[in-house]
PDB file of C-alpha atoms in Angstrom:
ATOM      1  CA  MET V  17     111.223  77.086  83.214  1.00  0.00           C
ATOM      2  CA  ASN V  18     114.070  79.508  83.527  1.00  0.00           C
ATOM      3  CA  HIS V  19     115.676  80.090  86.905  1.00  0.00           C
ATOM      4  CA  PRO V  20     117.505  83.420  86.962  1.00  0.00           C
ATOM      5  CA  SER V  21     120.207  84.166  89.425  1.00  0.00           C
ATOM      6  CA  LYS V  22     119.413  85.461  92.884  1.00  0.00           C
ATOM      7  CA  GLU V  23     120.940  88.745  91.813  1.00  0.00           C
ATOM      8  CA  TYR V  24     118.336  89.104  89.078  1.00  0.00           C
ATOM      9  CA  ARG V  25     115.432  88.475  91.440  1.00  0.00           C
ATOM     10  CA  LYS V  26     116.714  91.023  93.961  1.00  0.00           C
ATOM     11  CA  MET V  27     116.372  93.841  91.494  1.00  0.00           C
ATOM     12  CA  GLY V  28     112.725  94.809  91.137  1.00  0.00           C
ATOM     13  CA  GLN V  29     109.660  95.960  92.994  1.00  0.00           C
ATOM     14  CA  LEU V  30     108.356  92.370  93.063  1.00  0.00           C
ATOM     15  CA  SER V  31     111.526  90.703  94.299  1.00  0.00           C
ATOM     16  CA  GLY V  32     110.713  87.444  96.073  1.00  0.00           C
ATOM     17  CA  LYS V  33     107.036  87.559  95.033  1.00  0.00           C
ATOM     18  CA  THR V  34     105.079  84.911  93.150  1.00  0.00           C
ATOM     19  CA  ALA V  35     102.474  85.965  90.582  1.00  0.00           C
ATOM     20  CA  VAL V  36      99.887  83.956  88.658  1.00  0.00           C
ATOM     21  CA  ILE V  37      98.517  85.503  85.461  1.00  0.00           C
ATOM     22  CA  THR V  38      95.756  83.811  83.487  1.00  0.00           C
ATOM     23  CA  GLY V  39      95.490  84.542  79.803  1.00  0.00           C
ATOM     24  CA  GLY V  40      99.158  85.446  79.713  1.00  0.00           C
ATOM     25  CA  THR V  41     100.085  84.585  76.144  1.00  0.00           C
ATOM     26  CA  SER V  42      99.174  87.840  74.407  1.00  0.00           C
ATOM     27  CA  GLY V  43      98.016  91.409  74.876  1.00  0.00           C
ATOM     28  CA  ILE V  44      97.579  92.715  78.399  1.00  0.00           C
ATOM     29  CA  GLY V  45      98.382  89.402  80.069  1.00  0.00           C
ATOM     30  CA  LEU V  46     101.661  88.982  78.213  1.00  0.00           C
ATOM     31  CA  ALA V  47     102.724  92.592  78.788  1.00  0.00           C
ATOM     32  CA  THR V  48     101.972  92.256  82.502  1.00  0.00           C
ATOM     33  CA  ALA V  49     103.803  88.964  82.819  1.00  0.00           C
ATOM     34  CA  ARG V  50     106.849  90.497  81.154  1.00  0.00           C
ATOM     35  CA  ARG V  51     106.720  93.538  83.458  1.00  0.00           C
ATOM     36  CA  PHE V  52     106.308  91.428  86.583  1.00  0.00           C
ATOM     37  CA  ALA V  53     109.247  89.222  85.575  1.00  0.00           C
ATOM     38  CA  GLN V  54     111.379  92.303  84.935  1.00  0.00           C
ATOM     39  CA  GLU V  55     110.499  93.443  88.453  1.00  0.00           C
ATOM     40  CA  GLY V  56     111.818  90.203  89.924  1.00  0.00           C
ATOM     41  CA  ALA V  57     108.663  88.123  90.375  1.00  0.00           C
ATOM     42  CA  ARG V  58     108.386  84.412  89.804  1.00  0.00           C
ATOM     43  CA  VAL V  59     105.592  84.280  87.232  1.00  0.00           C
ATOM     44  CA  TYR V  60     103.133  81.546  86.285  1.00  0.00           C
ATOM     45  CA  VAL V  61     101.174  82.187  83.084  1.00  0.00           C
ATOM     46  CA  THR V  62      98.334  80.242  81.535  1.00  0.00           C
ATOM     47  CA  GLY V  63      97.009  79.854  78.034  1.00  0.00           C
ATOM     48  CA  ARG V  64      95.056  77.293  76.049  1.00  0.00           C
ATOM     49  CA  ARG V  65      97.596  76.583  73.286  1.00  0.00           C
ATOM     50  CA  LYS V  66     101.019  75.067  73.847  1.00  0.00           C
ATOM     51  CA  ASP V  67     102.666  76.872  70.930  1.00  0.00           C
ATOM     52  CA  ALA V  68     101.451  80.249  72.193  1.00  0.00           C
ATOM     53  CA  LEU V  69     102.601  79.380  75.715  1.00  0.00           C
ATOM     54  CA  ASP V  70     106.075  78.454  74.497  1.00  0.00           C
ATOM     55  CA  GLU V  71     106.356  81.736  72.589  1.00  0.00           C
ATOM     56  CA  ALA V  72     105.096  83.705  75.584  1.00  0.00           C
ATOM     57  CA  ALA V  73     107.537  82.071  77.985  1.00  0.00           C
ATOM     58  CA  ALA V  74     110.425  82.982  75.685  1.00  0.00           C
ATOM     59  CA  ALA V  75     109.163  86.563  75.380  1.00  0.00           C
ATOM     60  CA  ILE V  76     108.625  86.987  79.123  1.00  0.00           C
ATOM     61  CA  GLY V  77     112.057  85.750  80.203  1.00  0.00           C
ATOM     62  CA  GLY V  78     113.072  85.704  83.832  1.00  0.00           C
ATOM     63  CA  ASP V  79     111.593  83.111  86.173  1.00  0.00           C
ATOM     64  CA  VAL V  80     108.498  81.957  84.312  1.00  0.00           C
ATOM     65  CA  THR V  81     106.430  78.777  84.278  1.00  0.00           C
ATOM     66  CA  ALA V  82     103.872  78.281  81.513  1.00  0.00           C
ATOM     67  CA  VAL V  83     100.841  76.105  82.319  1.00  0.00           C
ATOM     68  CA  ARG V  84      98.381  74.997  79.692  1.00  0.00           C
ATOM     69  CA  ALA V  85      94.939  75.771  81.130  1.00  0.00           C
ATOM     70  CA  ASP V  86      91.487  76.992  80.176  1.00  0.00           C
ATOM     71  CA  SER V  87      90.184  79.224  82.959  1.00  0.00           C
ATOM     72  CA  ALA V  88      86.626  77.995  82.364  1.00  0.00           C
ATOM     73  CA  ASP V  89      87.742  74.390  83.011  1.00  0.00           C
ATOM     74  CA  LEU V  90      87.835  73.675  86.737  1.00  0.00           C
ATOM     75  CA  ASP V  91      90.113  70.652  86.329  1.00  0.00           C
ATOM     76  CA  ASP V  92      92.615  72.841  84.497  1.00  0.00           C
ATOM     77  CA  LEU V  93      92.506  75.366  87.356  1.00  0.00           C
ATOM     78  CA  ASP V  94      93.167  72.589  89.864  1.00  0.00           C
ATOM     79  CA  ARG V  95      96.174  71.544  87.804  1.00  0.00           C
ATOM     80  CA  LEU V  96      97.435  75.123  87.674  1.00  0.00           C
ATOM     81  CA  TYR V  97      97.408  75.518  91.442  1.00  0.00           C
ATOM     82  CA  ALA V  98      98.828  72.022  91.949  1.00  0.00           C
ATOM     83  CA  THR V  99     101.764  73.138  89.783  1.00  0.00           C
ATOM     84  CA  VAL V 100     102.302  76.192  91.969  1.00  0.00           C
ATOM     85  CA  GLU V 101     102.095  74.114  95.135  1.00  0.00           C
ATOM     86  CA  ALA V 102     104.434  71.427  93.812  1.00  0.00           C
ATOM     87  CA  ALA V 103     107.065  74.105  93.216  1.00  0.00           C
ATOM     88  CA  GLY V 104     106.795  75.158  96.857  1.00  0.00           C
ATOM     89  CA  ASP V 105     105.330  78.553  95.999  1.00  0.00           C
ATOM     90  CA  ARG V 106     102.518  80.557  97.532  1.00  0.00           C
ATOM     91  CA  ILE V 107     100.816  83.316  95.598  1.00  0.00           C
ATOM     92  CA  ASP V 108     101.336  87.004  96.348  1.00  0.00           C
ATOM     93  CA  ILE V 109      99.664  88.359  93.192  1.00  0.00           C
ATOM     94  CA  LEU V 110      96.811  86.837  91.221  1.00  0.00           C
ATOM     95  CA  PHE V 111      95.876  88.536  87.960  1.00  0.00           C
ATOM     96  CA  ALA V 112      92.637  86.920  86.729  1.00  0.00           C
ATOM     97  CA  ASN V 113      92.988  88.279  83.234  1.00  0.00           C
ATOM     98  CA  ALA V 114      91.722  85.552  80.886  1.00  0.00           C
ATOM     99  CA  GLY V 115      88.677  86.663  78.944  1.00  0.00           C
ATOM    100  CA  GLY V 116      87.209  87.482  75.589  1.00  0.00           C
ATOM    101  CA  GLY V 117      84.124  88.353  73.633  1.00  0.00           C
ATOM    102  CA  GLU V 118      82.509  88.852  70.266  1.00  0.00           C
ATOM    103  CA  PHE V 119      80.135  91.375  68.769  1.00  0.00           C
ATOM    104  CA  ALA V 120      76.471  90.353  68.701  1.00  0.00           C
ATOM    105  CA  THR V 121      73.355  92.490  68.754  1.00  0.00           C
ATOM    106  CA  LEU V 122      70.408  91.502  70.914  1.00  0.00           C
ATOM    107  CA  GLU V 123      68.789  89.851  67.893  1.00  0.00           C
ATOM    108  CA  GLN V 124      71.974  87.940  67.057  1.00  0.00           C
ATOM    109  CA  VAL V 125      72.801  86.553  70.511  1.00  0.00           C
ATOM    110  CA  THR V 126      72.755  82.762  70.672  1.00  0.00           C
ATOM    111  CA  GLU V 127      72.991  80.412  73.602  1.00  0.00           C
ATOM    112  CA  GLU V 128      76.468  79.434  72.439  1.00  0.00           C
ATOM    113  CA  HIS V 129      77.586  83.066  72.344  1.00  0.00           C
ATOM    114  CA  PHE V 130      76.251  83.698  75.830  1.00  0.00           C
ATOM    115  CA  ASP V 131      77.741  80.523  77.320  1.00  0.00           C
ATOM    116  CA  ALA V 132      81.167  81.123  75.776  1.00  0.00           C
ATOM    117  CA  THR V 133      81.344  84.736  76.966  1.00  0.00           C
ATOM    118  CA  PHE V 134      80.065  84.156  80.472  1.00  0.00           C
ATOM    119  CA  GLY V 135      81.998  80.892  80.719  1.00  0.00           C
ATOM    120  CA  THR V 136      85.337  82.602  80.258  1.00  0.00           C
ATOM    121  CA  ASN V 137      84.701  86.039  81.715  1.00  0.00           C
ATOM    122  CA  VAL V 138      82.450  85.225  84.671  1.00  0.00           C
ATOM    123  CA  LYS V 139      82.734  81.537  85.495  1.00  0.00           C
ATOM    124  CA  GLY V 140      86.435  81.513  84.708  1.00  0.00           C
ATOM    125  CA  THR V 141      87.155  84.574  86.834  1.00  0.00           C
ATOM    126  CA  LEU V 142      85.071  83.274  89.731  1.00  0.00           C
ATOM    127  CA  PHE V 143      86.726  79.884  89.958  1.00  0.00           C
ATOM    128  CA  THR V 144      90.216  81.217  89.190  1.00  0.00           C
ATOM    129  CA  VAL V 145      89.946  83.282  92.367  1.00  0.00           C
ATOM    130  CA  GLN V 146      88.007  80.754  94.452  1.00  0.00           C
ATOM    131  CA  LYS V 147      90.457  77.935  93.770  1.00  0.00           C
ATOM    132  CA  SER V 148      93.423  80.209  94.492  1.00  0.00           C
ATOM    133  CA  LEU V 149      92.332  80.939  98.064  1.00  0.00           C
ATOM    134  CA  PRO V 150      94.202  78.081  99.794  1.00  0.00           C
ATOM    135  CA  HIS V 151      97.326  79.128  97.910  1.00  0.00           C
ATOM    136  CA  LEU V 152      97.156  82.907  98.484  1.00  0.00           C
ATOM    137  CA  ASN V 153      99.311  84.537 101.103  1.00  0.00           C
ATOM    138  CA  ASP V 154      97.563  86.836 103.535  1.00  0.00           C
ATOM    139  CA  GLY V 155      98.037  90.372 102.252  1.00  0.00           C
ATOM    140  CA  ALA V 156      98.007  89.215  98.635  1.00  0.00           C
ATOM    141  CA  SER V 157      96.759  91.363  95.769  1.00  0.00           C
ATOM    142  CA  VAL V 158      94.033  90.026  93.473  1.00  0.00           C
ATOM    143  CA  ILE V 159      93.556  91.923  90.214  1.00  0.00           C
ATOM    144  CA  LEU V 160      90.616  91.332  87.875  1.00  0.00           C
ATOM    145  CA  THR V 161      90.333  92.431  84.254  1.00  0.00           C
ATOM    146  CA  GLY V 162      87.118  94.320  83.686  1.00  0.00           C
ATOM    147  CA  SER V 163      86.356  96.653  80.800  1.00  0.00           C
ATOM    148  CA  THR V 164      84.931 100.053  80.053  1.00  0.00           C
ATOM    149  CA  ALA V 165      82.229  98.062  78.227  1.00  0.00           C
ATOM    150  CA  GLY V 166      80.898  97.106  81.642  1.00  0.00           C
ATOM    151  CA  THR V 167      79.805 100.681  82.304  1.00  0.00           C
ATOM    152  CA  VAL V 168      78.448 101.860  78.940  1.00  0.00           C
ATOM    153  CA  GLY V 169      76.013 100.503  76.372  1.00  0.00           C
ATOM    154  CA  ASN V 170      78.292  99.661  73.475  1.00  0.00           C
ATOM    155  CA  GLU V 171      76.150  98.542  70.555  1.00  0.00           C
ATOM    156  CA  ALA V 172      76.405  94.810  69.775  1.00  0.00           C
ATOM    157  CA  PHE V 173      78.528  94.257  72.870  1.00  0.00           C
ATOM    158  CA  GLY V 174      75.777  93.637  75.404  1.00  0.00           C
ATOM    159  CA  VAL V 175      76.718  90.139  76.559  1.00  0.00           C
ATOM    160  CA  TYR V 176      80.388  91.078  76.863  1.00  0.00           C
ATOM    161  CA  GLY V 177      79.516  94.269  78.742  1.00  0.00           C
ATOM    162  CA  ALA V 178      77.254  92.372  81.117  1.00  0.00           C
ATOM    163  CA  SER V 179      80.001  89.849  81.818  1.00  0.00           C
ATOM    164  CA  LYS V 180      82.444  92.623  82.665  1.00  0.00           C
ATOM    165  CA  ALA V 181      79.876  94.338  84.890  1.00  0.00           C
ATOM    166  CA  ALA V 182      79.775  91.049  86.802  1.00  0.00           C
ATOM    167  CA  VAL V 183      83.550  91.166  87.189  1.00  0.00           C
ATOM    168  CA  ARG V 184      83.260  94.682  88.625  1.00  0.00           C
ATOM    169  CA  SER V 185      80.714  93.382  91.130  1.00  0.00           C
ATOM    170  CA  PHE V 186      83.035  90.525  92.090  1.00  0.00           C
ATOM    171  CA  ALA V 187      85.772  93.019  92.978  1.00  0.00           C
ATOM    172  CA  ARG V 188      83.493  94.749  95.476  1.00  0.00           C
ATOM    173  CA  THR V 189      82.167  91.575  97.060  1.00  0.00           C
ATOM    174  CA  TRP V 190      85.477  89.743  97.294  1.00  0.00           C
ATOM    175  CA  ALA V 191      87.285  92.770  98.712  1.00  0.00           C
ATOM    176  CA  ASN V 192      84.721  92.700 101.503  1.00  0.00           C
ATOM    177  CA  GLU V 193      84.860  88.943 102.022  1.00  0.00           C
ATOM    178  CA  LEU V 194      88.665  88.721 102.033  1.00  0.00           C
ATOM    179  CA  ARG V 195      89.380  91.775 104.175  1.00  0.00           C
ATOM    180  CA  THR V 196      90.060  89.638 107.263  1.00  0.00           C
ATOM    181  CA  ARG V 197      93.064  88.182 105.429  1.00  0.00           C
ATOM    182  CA  ALA V 198      94.163  91.661 104.267  1.00  0.00           C
ATOM    183  CA  ILE V 199      93.772  90.470 100.677  1.00  0.00           C
ATOM    184  CA  ARG V 200      93.049  93.373  98.360  1.00  0.00           C
ATOM    185  CA  VAL V 201      90.832  92.878  95.308  1.00  0.00           C
ATOM    186  CA  ASN V 202      90.650  95.463  92.527  1.00  0.00           C
ATOM    187  CA  ALA V 203      89.520  95.583  88.919  1.00  0.00           C
ATOM    188  CA  ILE V 204      91.234  97.207  85.958  1.00  0.00           C
ATOM    189  CA  ALA V 205      88.938  98.575  83.245  1.00  0.00           C
ATOM    190  CA  PRO V 206      90.862  98.942  79.978  1.00  0.00           C
ATOM    191  CA  GLY V 207      89.441 101.085  77.211  1.00  0.00           C
ATOM    192  CA  PRO V 208      90.544 100.771  73.573  1.00  0.00           C
ATOM    193  CA  ILE V 209      93.849  98.868  73.802  1.00  0.00           C
ATOM    194  CA  THR V 210      95.808  97.549  70.826  1.00  0.00           C
ATOM    195  CA  THR V 211      95.690  93.784  71.385  1.00  0.00           C
ATOM    196  CA  PRO V 212      95.190  90.649  69.277  1.00  0.00           C
ATOM    197  CA  GLY V 213      91.866  90.176  71.063  1.00  0.00           C
ATOM    198  CA  LEU V 214      90.634  93.514  69.756  1.00  0.00           C
ATOM    199  CA  ASP V 215      91.788  92.727  66.225  1.00  0.00           C
ATOM    200  CA  ASN V 216      89.978  89.389  66.391  1.00  0.00           C
ATOM    201  CA  LEU V 217      86.669  91.220  66.768  1.00  0.00           C
ATOM    202  CA  ALA V 218      86.939  92.202  63.087  1.00  0.00           C
ATOM    203  CA  PRO V 219      86.557  89.603  60.334  1.00  0.00           C
ATOM    204  CA  THR V 220      89.473  90.924  58.227  1.00  0.00           C
ATOM    205  CA  ALA V 221      92.777  92.679  58.828  1.00  0.00           C
ATOM    206  CA  GLU V 222      91.518  95.721  56.913  1.00  0.00           C
ATOM    207  CA  GLU V 223      88.428  95.960  59.106  1.00  0.00           C
ATOM    208  CA  ALA V 224      90.586  95.531  62.214  1.00  0.00           C
ATOM    209  CA  THR V 225      92.603  98.562  61.125  1.00  0.00           C
ATOM    210  CA  GLN V 226      89.414 100.522  60.528  1.00  0.00           C
ATOM    211  CA  LEU V 227      88.121  99.527  63.964  1.00  0.00           C
ATOM    212  CA  ARG V 228      91.311 100.736  65.667  1.00  0.00           C
ATOM    213  CA  GLU V 229      91.220 104.009  63.733  1.00  0.00           C
ATOM    214  CA  HIS V 230      87.598 104.584  64.696  1.00  0.00           C
ATOM    215  CA  LEU V 231      88.176 103.788  68.366  1.00  0.00           C
ATOM    216  CA  ALA V 232      91.121 106.187  68.498  1.00  0.00           C
ATOM    217  CA  THR V 233      88.787 109.014  67.490  1.00  0.00           C
ATOM    218  CA  THR V 234      86.624 108.325  70.568  1.00  0.00           C
ATOM    219  CA  VAL V 235      89.537 108.760  72.987  1.00  0.00           C
ATOM    220  CA  PRO V 236      90.346 112.239  74.344  1.00  0.00           C
ATOM    221  CA  LEU V 237      94.062 111.455  74.158  1.00  0.00           C
ATOM    222  CA  GLY V 238      93.550 110.744  70.471  1.00  0.00           C
ATOM    223  CA  ARG V 239      95.111 107.307  70.288  1.00  0.00           C
ATOM    224  CA  MET V 240      94.756 103.662  71.201  1.00  0.00           C
ATOM    225  CA  GLY V 241      96.298 102.461  74.438  1.00  0.00           C
ATOM    226  CA  GLN V 242      99.102  99.932  74.621  1.00  0.00           C
ATOM    227  CA  PRO V 243      99.160  96.726  76.714  1.00  0.00           C
ATOM    228  CA  GLU V 244     102.241  98.008  78.538  1.00  0.00           C
ATOM    229  CA  GLU V 245     100.203 100.958  79.839  1.00  0.00           C
ATOM    230  CA  VAL V 246      97.744  98.562  81.453  1.00  0.00           C
ATOM    231  CA  ALA V 247     100.634  96.486  82.793  1.00  0.00           C
ATOM    232  CA  GLY V 248     101.924  99.592  84.568  1.00  0.00           C
ATOM    233  CA  LEU V 249      98.653  99.864  86.490  1.00  0.00           C
ATOM    234  CA  ALA V 250      98.710  96.149  87.269  1.00  0.00           C
ATOM    235  CA  LEU V 251     102.187  96.607  88.729  1.00  0.00           C
ATOM    236  CA  PHE V 252     100.950  99.461  90.912  1.00  0.00           C
ATOM    237  CA  LEU V 253      98.088  97.319  92.217  1.00  0.00           C
ATOM    238  CA  ALA V 254     100.485  94.426  92.825  1.00  0.00           C
ATOM    239  CA  THR V 255     102.774  96.443  95.090  1.00  0.00           C
ATOM    240  CA  ASP V 256     102.485  98.104  98.483  1.00  0.00           C
ATOM    241  CA  GLN V 257     102.203 101.454  96.700  1.00  0.00           C
ATOM    242  CA  SER V 258      98.485 100.639  96.436  1.00  0.00           C
ATOM    243  CA  SER V 259      98.199  99.262  99.985  1.00  0.00           C
ATOM    244  CA  TYR V 260      95.118 101.383 100.823  1.00  0.00           C
ATOM    245  CA  ILE V 261      93.214 100.582  97.626  1.00  0.00           C
ATOM    246  CA  THR V 262      90.700  97.736  97.501  1.00  0.00           C
ATOM    247  CA  GLY V 263      87.273  97.021  96.051  1.00  0.00           C
ATOM    248  CA  THR V 264      87.670  99.592  93.322  1.00  0.00           C
ATOM    249  CA  GLU V 265      87.795  99.743  89.534  1.00  0.00           C
ATOM    250  CA  ILE V 266      90.461 101.847  87.856  1.00  0.00           C
ATOM    251  CA  PHE V 267      90.059 102.921  84.237  1.00  0.00           C
ATOM    252  CA  VAL V 268      92.885 102.834  81.691  1.00  0.00           C
ATOM    253  CA  ASP V 269      91.038 104.374  78.793  1.00  0.00           C
ATOM    254  CA  GLY V 270      92.701 107.607  77.741  1.00  0.00           C
ATOM    255  CA  GLY V 271      89.717 109.436  79.196  1.00  0.00           C
ATOM    256  CA  ALA V 272      87.204 107.803  76.832  1.00  0.00           C
ATOM    257  CA  ASN V 273      84.694 106.988  79.566  1.00  0.00           C
ATOM    258  CA  GLN V 274      85.570 109.932  81.810  1.00  0.00           C
ATOM    259  CA  ILE V 275      85.145 113.072  79.720  1.00  0.00           C
TER     260      ILE V 275
END
């Protein structure tokens, strides 16, 4: 873990804040962790592979602690929060971002596919937030990663879409349940974003390129989004600039699901 000078941590919008970001080794999670660290936060990131965590910690810079954890494993979540507590930190921002999915039509769905998708996206999100509660400061911001797939019927993406619709529902319910602690809960719904997770949906690099090119044609802005653009929204939701926003879902999709 790097410990920057006090001068460094005084500089940003998140000076003196502690943030936990699950799934922080690539894509949206990594971009958000980097942005939060640049804004002066002490950042904890999780991932399932040590090599990816080491690379992410180096890329993030600032005051970062990398914790090897699978969000669908409750023992790993306990270890994550024990690490935060042992450092004497309490959490101001929780970004429950870990997730994933694969294409499968209704005919192709297997029990393994369903369990893996709902295990990470639904079970993992639920227990990431539940187990954080004793460690969250009153007035904290909880951010969930949803998806535009949770609101439309993307072909062969039904299980993934259903899991993200559940995440959207969690944001509403938890915002209501946690209001007495002034904890805000919101969901971000990314559209087509250039991430390793998106590329992994295609079996080959050539098909990944074709997928990105096709998705760009469905976006009114005419291009794919970048992880940093989602990180900018996460920063807004993490700060007092969004102090009157809770229980909502905000789309970062270039207008794809809006027009």
